[in-house]
Coordinates of C-alpha atoms in Angstrom, one line a residue:
M1 CA 52.1 -48.8 -92.2
K2 CA 50.3 -45.3 -91.8
L3 CA 48.9 -44.0 -89.0
S4 CA 46.6 -40.6 -89.8
I5 CA 47.3 -37.6 -87.3
F6 CA 43.8 -36.4 -88.5
A7 CA 42.3 -39.9 -87.7
A8 CA 40.0 -38.8 -84.4
V9 CA 38.9 -35.5 -86.0
L10 CA 37.9 -37.3 -89.1
A11 CA 35.7 -39.8 -87.1
A12 CA 33.8 -37.3 -85.7
L13 CA 32.8 -35.8 -88.9
P14 CA 29.4 -37.1 -90.3
L15 CA 30.2 -38.1 -93.4
A16 CA 28.1 -41.2 -93.8
T17 CA 25.0 -39.5 -92.4
S18 CA 24.7 -36.2 -93.6
S19 CA 24.7 -34.2 -97.2
P20 CA 27.2 -31.4 -96.9
T21 CA 28.0 -29.5 -99.8
W22 CA 31.4 -30.1 -102.0
G23 CA 32.9 -27.7 -104.0
P24 CA 36.0 -25.3 -104.6
G25 CA 36.4 -23.7 -101.3
K26 CA 32.7 -25.4 -99.8
G27 CA 34.3 -28.6 -97.9
P28 CA 33.6 -30.0 -94.4
Y29 CA 37.2 -29.6 -93.6
G30 CA 37.6 -25.7 -94.0
P31 CA 38.4 -23.4 -97.4
K32 CA 41.0 -23.9 -99.4
D33 CA 42.3 -22.1 -102.4
K34 CA 43.5 -24.7 -105.0
Y35 CA 43.5 -28.4 -105.2
P36 CA 46.6 -30.4 -106.2
G37 CA 45.9 -33.5 -107.6
L38 CA 44.4 -36.5 -106.2
A39 CA 47.7 -38.2 -106.6
V40 CA 49.4 -35.6 -104.8
L41 CA 47.3 -35.5 -101.8
A42 CA 47.0 -39.1 -101.7
K43 CA 50.9 -39.6 -101.3
R44 CA 50.6 -37.0 -98.5
A45 CA 48.2 -38.5 -96.9
G46 CA 50.3 -42.1 -97.0
L47 CA 49.0 -44.3 -99.9
Q48 CA 50.8 -45.4 -102.0
Y49 CA 48.8 -44.2 -105.3
F50 CA 45.7 -42.9 -106.3
G51 CA 44.9 -44.4 -109.7
T52 CA 42.7 -44.6 -112.4
A53 CA 41.6 -47.7 -114.7
I54 CA 41.3 -46.6 -118.8
D55 CA 39.5 -48.5 -121.0
N56 CA 41.1 -48.5 -124.7
V57 CA 37.3 -47.5 -126.4
V58 CA 38.1 -43.8 -125.6
L59 CA 41.6 -43.5 -126.1
N60 CA 40.9 -40.8 -129.0
N61 CA 39.9 -38.5 -126.9
T62 CA 42.8 -35.8 -126.1
R63 CA 40.9 -34.7 -123.7
Y64 CA 40.5 -37.4 -121.8
V65 CA 43.9 -39.1 -122.1
S66 CA 45.7 -35.8 -120.9
I67 CA 43.4 -36.4 -117.7
A68 CA 44.6 -39.9 -118.2
H69 CA 47.8 -39.6 -118.2
N70 CA 48.3 -36.5 -115.5
R71 CA 50.4 -38.1 -112.9
S72 CA 49.8 -35.3 -110.1
E73 CA 46.1 -36.7 -110.5
F74 CA 46.4 -40.3 -111.1
D75 CA 50.2 -41.8 -110.3
Q76 CA 49.2 -45.3 -110.9
V77 CA 47.0 -46.4 -114.2
T78 CA 45.0 -50.1 -114.3
P79 CA 44.2 -51.3 -118.3
A80 CA 40.2 -52.2 -117.6
N81 CA 40.0 -54.6 -120.4
G82 CA 43.1 -55.5 -122.1
Q83 CA 45.1 -57.8 -120.3
K84 CA 41.8 -60.0 -119.7
F85 CA 42.0 -63.5 -121.1
V86 CA 39.9 -63.0 -124.1
H87 CA 42.0 -60.2 -125.2
I88 CA 45.5 -61.7 -124.3
E89 CA 45.2 -65.2 -125.7
P90 CA 42.3 -65.1 -128.1
Q91 CA 43.4 -68.6 -129.6
R92 CA 45.4 -71.2 -127.8
G93 CA 49.2 -70.5 -127.7
V94 CA 48.8 -67.0 -129.5
F95 CA 49.1 -63.9 -127.6
N96 CA 47.9 -60.5 -128.7
W97 CA 49.3 -57.4 -126.7
T98 CA 47.6 -54.6 -128.5
L99 CA 45.0 -53.9 -126.0
A100 CA 47.5 -53.5 -123.0
N101 CA 49.6 -52.0 -124.8
Q102 CA 47.8 -48.7 -125.8
V103 CA 47.2 -48.3 -122.1
I104 CA 50.4 -49.2 -120.8
K105 CA 52.9 -47.8 -123.0
P106 CA 51.3 -44.0 -122.4
A107 CA 51.6 -44.3 -119.0
K108 CA 54.8 -45.8 -118.3
K109 CA 56.0 -42.7 -120.8
A110 CA 54.1 -40.4 -117.9
R111 CA 56.1 -42.5 -115.1
Q112 CA 52.9 -43.8 -113.4
S113 CA 53.2 -47.1 -112.3
V114 CA 50.9 -50.0 -113.4
R115 CA 48.5 -52.4 -111.5
C116 CA 47.6 -55.3 -113.7
H117 CA 44.4 -56.8 -114.0
N118 CA 43.9 -59.6 -114.5
F119 CA 45.4 -63.3 -115.1
I120 CA 42.5 -65.5 -114.0
W121 CA 38.6 -65.0 -114.3
H122 CA 35.6 -66.7 -115.6
T123 CA 34.2 -63.6 -117.3
Q124 CA 35.4 -62.7 -120.7
A125 CA 37.4 -65.6 -121.5
P126 CA 37.5 -66.7 -124.8
E127 CA 35.1 -69.4 -126.1
W128 CA 38.0 -71.9 -126.8
L129 CA 38.7 -71.8 -123.0
E130 CA 35.4 -71.6 -121.6
F131 CA 33.6 -73.9 -123.7
G132 CA 36.7 -76.6 -124.1
N133 CA 36.3 -80.3 -122.7
W134 CA 39.3 -79.9 -120.9
T135 CA 40.9 -82.8 -118.7
K136 CA 42.3 -81.1 -115.1
K137 CA 45.9 -81.9 -116.4
E138 CA 45.1 -79.5 -119.7
L139 CA 43.2 -77.0 -117.8
V140 CA 45.7 -76.7 -115.4
S141 CA 49.0 -76.9 -118.3
I142 CA 46.8 -73.8 -120.0
M143 CA 46.3 -71.6 -116.7
E144 CA 50.3 -72.1 -115.8
N145 CA 51.3 -71.1 -119.8
H146 CA 49.1 -68.5 -119.8
I147 CA 50.4 -66.8 -116.8
K148 CA 53.9 -67.8 -118.1
V149 CA 53.8 -66.0 -120.8
E150 CA 51.7 -62.9 -119.8
A151 CA 53.7 -62.6 -116.3
R152 CA 57.1 -62.4 -118.2
Y153 CA 55.8 -60.3 -120.9
F154 CA 55.3 -57.2 -118.1
Y155 CA 57.6 -58.7 -116.3
D156 CA 59.5 -55.3 -115.3
T157 CA 55.3 -53.1 -116.0
C158 CA 53.3 -54.8 -112.9
F159 CA 53.8 -53.7 -109.2
S160 CA 51.0 -55.3 -108.3
W161 CA 48.7 -58.1 -110.2
D162 CA 45.1 -59.0 -109.7
V163 CA 45.8 -62.8 -110.2
V164 CA 42.1 -64.6 -109.3
N165 CA 39.1 -62.1 -109.8
E166 CA 35.8 -62.9 -108.4
S167 CA 36.0 -67.0 -107.6
F168 CA 32.9 -66.4 -104.6
N169 CA 29.1 -66.2 -104.3
D170 CA 27.8 -63.5 -102.1
D171 CA 26.9 -66.1 -99.8
G172 CA 30.6 -67.2 -99.2
T173 CA 30.1 -70.2 -101.2
F174 CA 32.4 -70.8 -104.5
R175 CA 31.0 -70.1 -107.4
E176 CA 30.9 -73.2 -110.2
T177 CA 32.6 -71.8 -113.0
F178 CA 34.6 -73.4 -115.9
W179 CA 37.7 -73.4 -113.6
Y180 CA 36.3 -74.9 -110.7
K181 CA 34.1 -77.3 -112.3
T182 CA 37.2 -78.8 -113.8
L183 CA 39.5 -78.2 -111.2
G184 CA 37.7 -77.2 -107.8
K185 CA 39.0 -74.6 -105.6
E186 CA 42.3 -75.5 -106.3
Y187 CA 42.7 -73.7 -109.1
I188 CA 42.9 -70.6 -107.2
E189 CA 45.9 -72.1 -104.7
L190 CA 47.3 -72.9 -108.3
A191 CA 47.0 -69.4 -109.9
F192 CA 49.0 -67.7 -107.3
K193 CA 51.6 -70.3 -107.5
F194 CA 51.9 -69.9 -111.2
A195 CA 52.1 -65.9 -110.7
R196 CA 54.8 -66.3 -108.1
K197 CA 56.6 -68.6 -109.9
Y198 CA 56.6 -66.4 -113.2
T199 CA 56.3 -62.9 -111.8
S200 CA 58.6 -60.3 -110.6
P201 CA 59.8 -61.0 -106.8
R202 CA 58.8 -57.2 -106.3
T203 CA 54.9 -58.1 -107.4
T204 CA 52.5 -57.9 -104.8
L205 CA 49.6 -60.9 -105.8
Y206 CA 46.2 -59.7 -105.3
Y207 CA 42.6 -61.8 -104.8
N208 CA 40.4 -59.2 -106.0
D209 CA 36.3 -59.0 -105.8
Y210 CA 33.7 -57.0 -105.3
G211 CA 30.8 -57.1 -102.6
I212 CA 33.5 -57.6 -100.0
E213 CA 33.6 -53.9 -98.3
K214 CA 31.4 -54.9 -95.4
V215 CA 31.9 -57.9 -93.2
N216 CA 30.0 -60.3 -94.7
N217 CA 29.7 -64.2 -95.4
K218 CA 31.4 -63.4 -98.7
S219 CA 34.3 -61.3 -97.0
L220 CA 34.4 -64.4 -94.3
A221 CA 35.4 -66.7 -96.9
I222 CA 37.8 -65.1 -98.6
A223 CA 39.2 -64.1 -95.5
E224 CA 39.2 -68.0 -94.5
L225 CA 41.1 -68.2 -97.9
V226 CA 44.0 -66.0 -97.1
K227 CA 44.3 -67.7 -93.7
D228 CA 44.4 -71.2 -95.1
F229 CA 47.0 -69.7 -97.6
I230 CA 49.0 -67.5 -95.1
K231 CA 49.0 -71.3 -93.3
R232 CA 50.4 -73.4 -95.8
D233 CA 52.7 -70.9 -97.8
I234 CA 50.5 -70.2 -100.7
P235 CA 51.7 -67.1 -102.0
I236 CA 49.2 -64.1 -101.4
D237 CA 50.2 -60.5 -100.8
G238 CA 47.1 -58.9 -100.8
V239 CA 43.5 -58.3 -101.1
G240 CA 41.4 -56.2 -103.4
L241 CA 38.3 -54.4 -102.7
Q242 CA 36.5 -53.4 -105.5
G243 CA 33.9 -50.8 -104.3
H244 CA 31.4 -50.8 -107.2
F245 CA 28.3 -48.9 -104.5
R246 CA 25.0 -47.8 -105.4
M247 CA 24.7 -44.2 -104.2
A248 CA 22.1 -45.2 -102.0
T249 CA 23.6 -48.2 -100.3
A250 CA 27.3 -47.7 -100.1
P251 CA 28.7 -48.7 -96.9
K252 CA 29.6 -46.6 -94.3
Y253 CA 33.4 -46.1 -93.1
E254 CA 32.9 -48.3 -90.3
E255 CA 31.8 -51.1 -91.9
I256 CA 34.7 -50.7 -94.9
S257 CA 36.9 -50.1 -92.1
A258 CA 36.0 -53.2 -90.0
S259 CA 36.8 -55.1 -93.5
I260 CA 39.7 -54.3 -94.2
A261 CA 40.9 -54.7 -90.9
Q262 CA 40.2 -58.0 -91.2
F263 CA 42.3 -58.8 -94.0
N264 CA 45.0 -56.6 -92.5
K265 CA 45.2 -58.0 -89.3
L266 CA 45.8 -61.6 -91.4
G267 CA 49.2 -59.8 -92.5
V268 CA 48.2 -59.4 -96.1
E269 CA 47.9 -55.7 -97.8
T270 CA 44.6 -54.1 -98.7
A271 CA 43.3 -51.4 -101.5
I272 CA 40.9 -49.9 -103.0
T273 CA 40.7 -50.8 -106.7
E274 CA 37.7 -50.1 -108.7
L275 CA 36.0 -47.8 -107.0
D276 CA 32.9 -46.0 -108.6
V277 CA 29.7 -45.0 -107.0
R278 CA 26.6 -45.0 -109.3
I279 CA 23.1 -43.1 -108.9
E280 CA 20.2 -43.8 -110.2
L281 CA 18.6 -41.5 -113.0
P282 CA 17.9 -39.1 -113.1
D283 CA 20.4 -37.4 -110.9
S284 CA 19.7 -34.9 -108.6
P285 CA 22.4 -32.4 -106.3
E286 CA 21.0 -34.5 -103.6
K287 CA 22.3 -37.5 -105.3
K288 CA 25.4 -35.8 -106.0
A289 CA 26.2 -35.2 -102.4
K290 CA 25.2 -39.0 -101.0
Q291 CA 27.8 -40.2 -103.7
A292 CA 30.3 -37.8 -102.5
E293 CA 29.8 -39.4 -99.1
G294 CA 29.9 -42.4 -100.9
Y295 CA 33.5 -42.1 -102.3
A296 CA 34.9 -40.3 -99.5
N297 CA 33.9 -42.8 -96.9
A298 CA 35.7 -45.4 -98.7
V299 CA 38.9 -43.2 -99.3
K300 CA 38.7 -42.6 -95.9
A301 CA 38.6 -46.1 -94.9
C302 CA 41.3 -46.7 -96.6
V303 CA 43.5 -43.7 -95.9
D304 CA 42.9 -44.5 -91.9
A305 CA 44.1 -48.0 -92.2
D306 CA 47.3 -49.3 -91.3
D307 CA 47.7 -51.5 -94.6
C308 CA 45.5 -50.3 -97.1
V309 CA 47.8 -48.7 -100.0
G310 CA 46.2 -47.1 -102.8
V311 CA 43.2 -46.2 -104.1
T312 CA 41.8 -47.0 -108.3
V313 CA 38.7 -45.2 -109.5
W314 CA 37.2 -47.7 -112.5
D315 CA 37.7 -44.7 -115.3
F316 CA 37.0 -41.3 -113.9
W317 CA 34.4 -39.8 -116.6
D318 CA 30.8 -40.2 -116.8
P319 CA 30.5 -41.1 -120.9
V320 CA 33.0 -43.9 -120.5
S321 CA 31.9 -46.0 -117.2
W322 CA 30.7 -49.6 -117.4
V323 CA 27.9 -48.6 -115.1
P324 CA 25.2 -47.7 -117.8
Y325 CA 25.8 -50.7 -119.9
T326 CA 25.6 -53.1 -117.3
F327 CA 23.1 -51.8 -114.8
P328 CA 20.4 -50.0 -116.9
G329 CA 18.6 -47.0 -115.3
W330 CA 21.8 -46.3 -113.5
G331 CA 24.9 -44.2 -114.2
N332 CA 26.6 -41.1 -113.7
A333 CA 29.4 -43.0 -111.0
C334 CA 32.7 -41.3 -111.8
L335 CA 34.4 -38.2 -110.6
L336 CA 34.2 -36.1 -113.7
D337 CA 31.0 -35.4 -115.2
D338 CA 29.8 -35.0 -119.3
D339 CA 31.8 -31.9 -119.6
F340 CA 34.9 -33.0 -117.5
N341 CA 33.4 -30.9 -114.6
K342 CA 35.0 -32.1 -111.2
K343 CA 31.5 -33.4 -109.1
P344 CA 30.8 -33.1 -105.8
A345 CA 32.7 -36.7 -105.0
Y346 CA 36.1 -35.3 -106.7
Y347 CA 35.6 -32.3 -103.9
A348 CA 35.0 -35.1 -101.0
V349 CA 38.0 -37.5 -102.2
S350 CA 40.1 -34.6 -102.2
D351 CA 38.9 -33.1 -98.8
V352 CA 39.5 -36.4 -97.0
L353 CA 42.9 -37.0 -98.9
R354 CA 43.9 -33.2 -97.6
A355 CA 42.7 -34.0 -94.2
A356 CA 45.0 -36.9 -93.7
A357 CA 48.2 -35.3 -94.7

């Protein structure tokens, strides 16, 4: 539990309605002569961690790696892709730990914690799994074996697991994925039961999704799932609000706070798990300032919540962001620009954390 003594002051600040200029000594919270790393500030603000996702495609860039594994900046690491089904079990019963370990081993050496992502998702599944003509019994067996082997391999590594990822449509209905078509909505329950059976008792188990940073049909449906799980003693410890925002329409502080609260009041923790704020190109100083608001509002909402435990940015360097490849015409979604310069968004996050410390 954490309550910021500056909550009332921060709530009155115009983060969601104006465009202040952020930079060294220019933040809305007063001058400062140096900036500790974001993870250092996050701990002071009451969060358990401030982390980043890391993808394998950039591990040959020594400057990137030095920042990614700087524990004062990011004290938690999430493998962006290396633990997904397609890479972990590319053939049935054949497991490959290479991509995951390329991220996790340096993180452990740097004494960073590891947030693991993910066991079950309908995307980035190997063809043998997605297009197999499975009976219900066969698919349940495949699921359990995959979770068992991966969970045991990373048993002492993962303080938290995204057990199931993105199972709901925006209207609150279940996605008709290959998991759902064969197993029905029970597949989510089964995944959490298997995860609890094979992970460390200390590992927190999360449901993770995007577009739930406001109270809407999707977030309400997930809240009902959580409520049902708790009522029936199905193991679930947290809900991850991904936080993939568009600069111009990023949710306001009050909206994110309300969504976090709807899960926290059910008795589960929350986290911002994949934060980035994409800009419609070409970029401009005004767009950067608006982007900074989006970042600041999300971090502030987590800091001020009773049981939002941490924030993970979905990588920190613009050239390796997933955004341009997924959303043509959009980009520059991260905290650092092409030349590793800290953007206004970085200083906005730093200011929020500093004010809450």
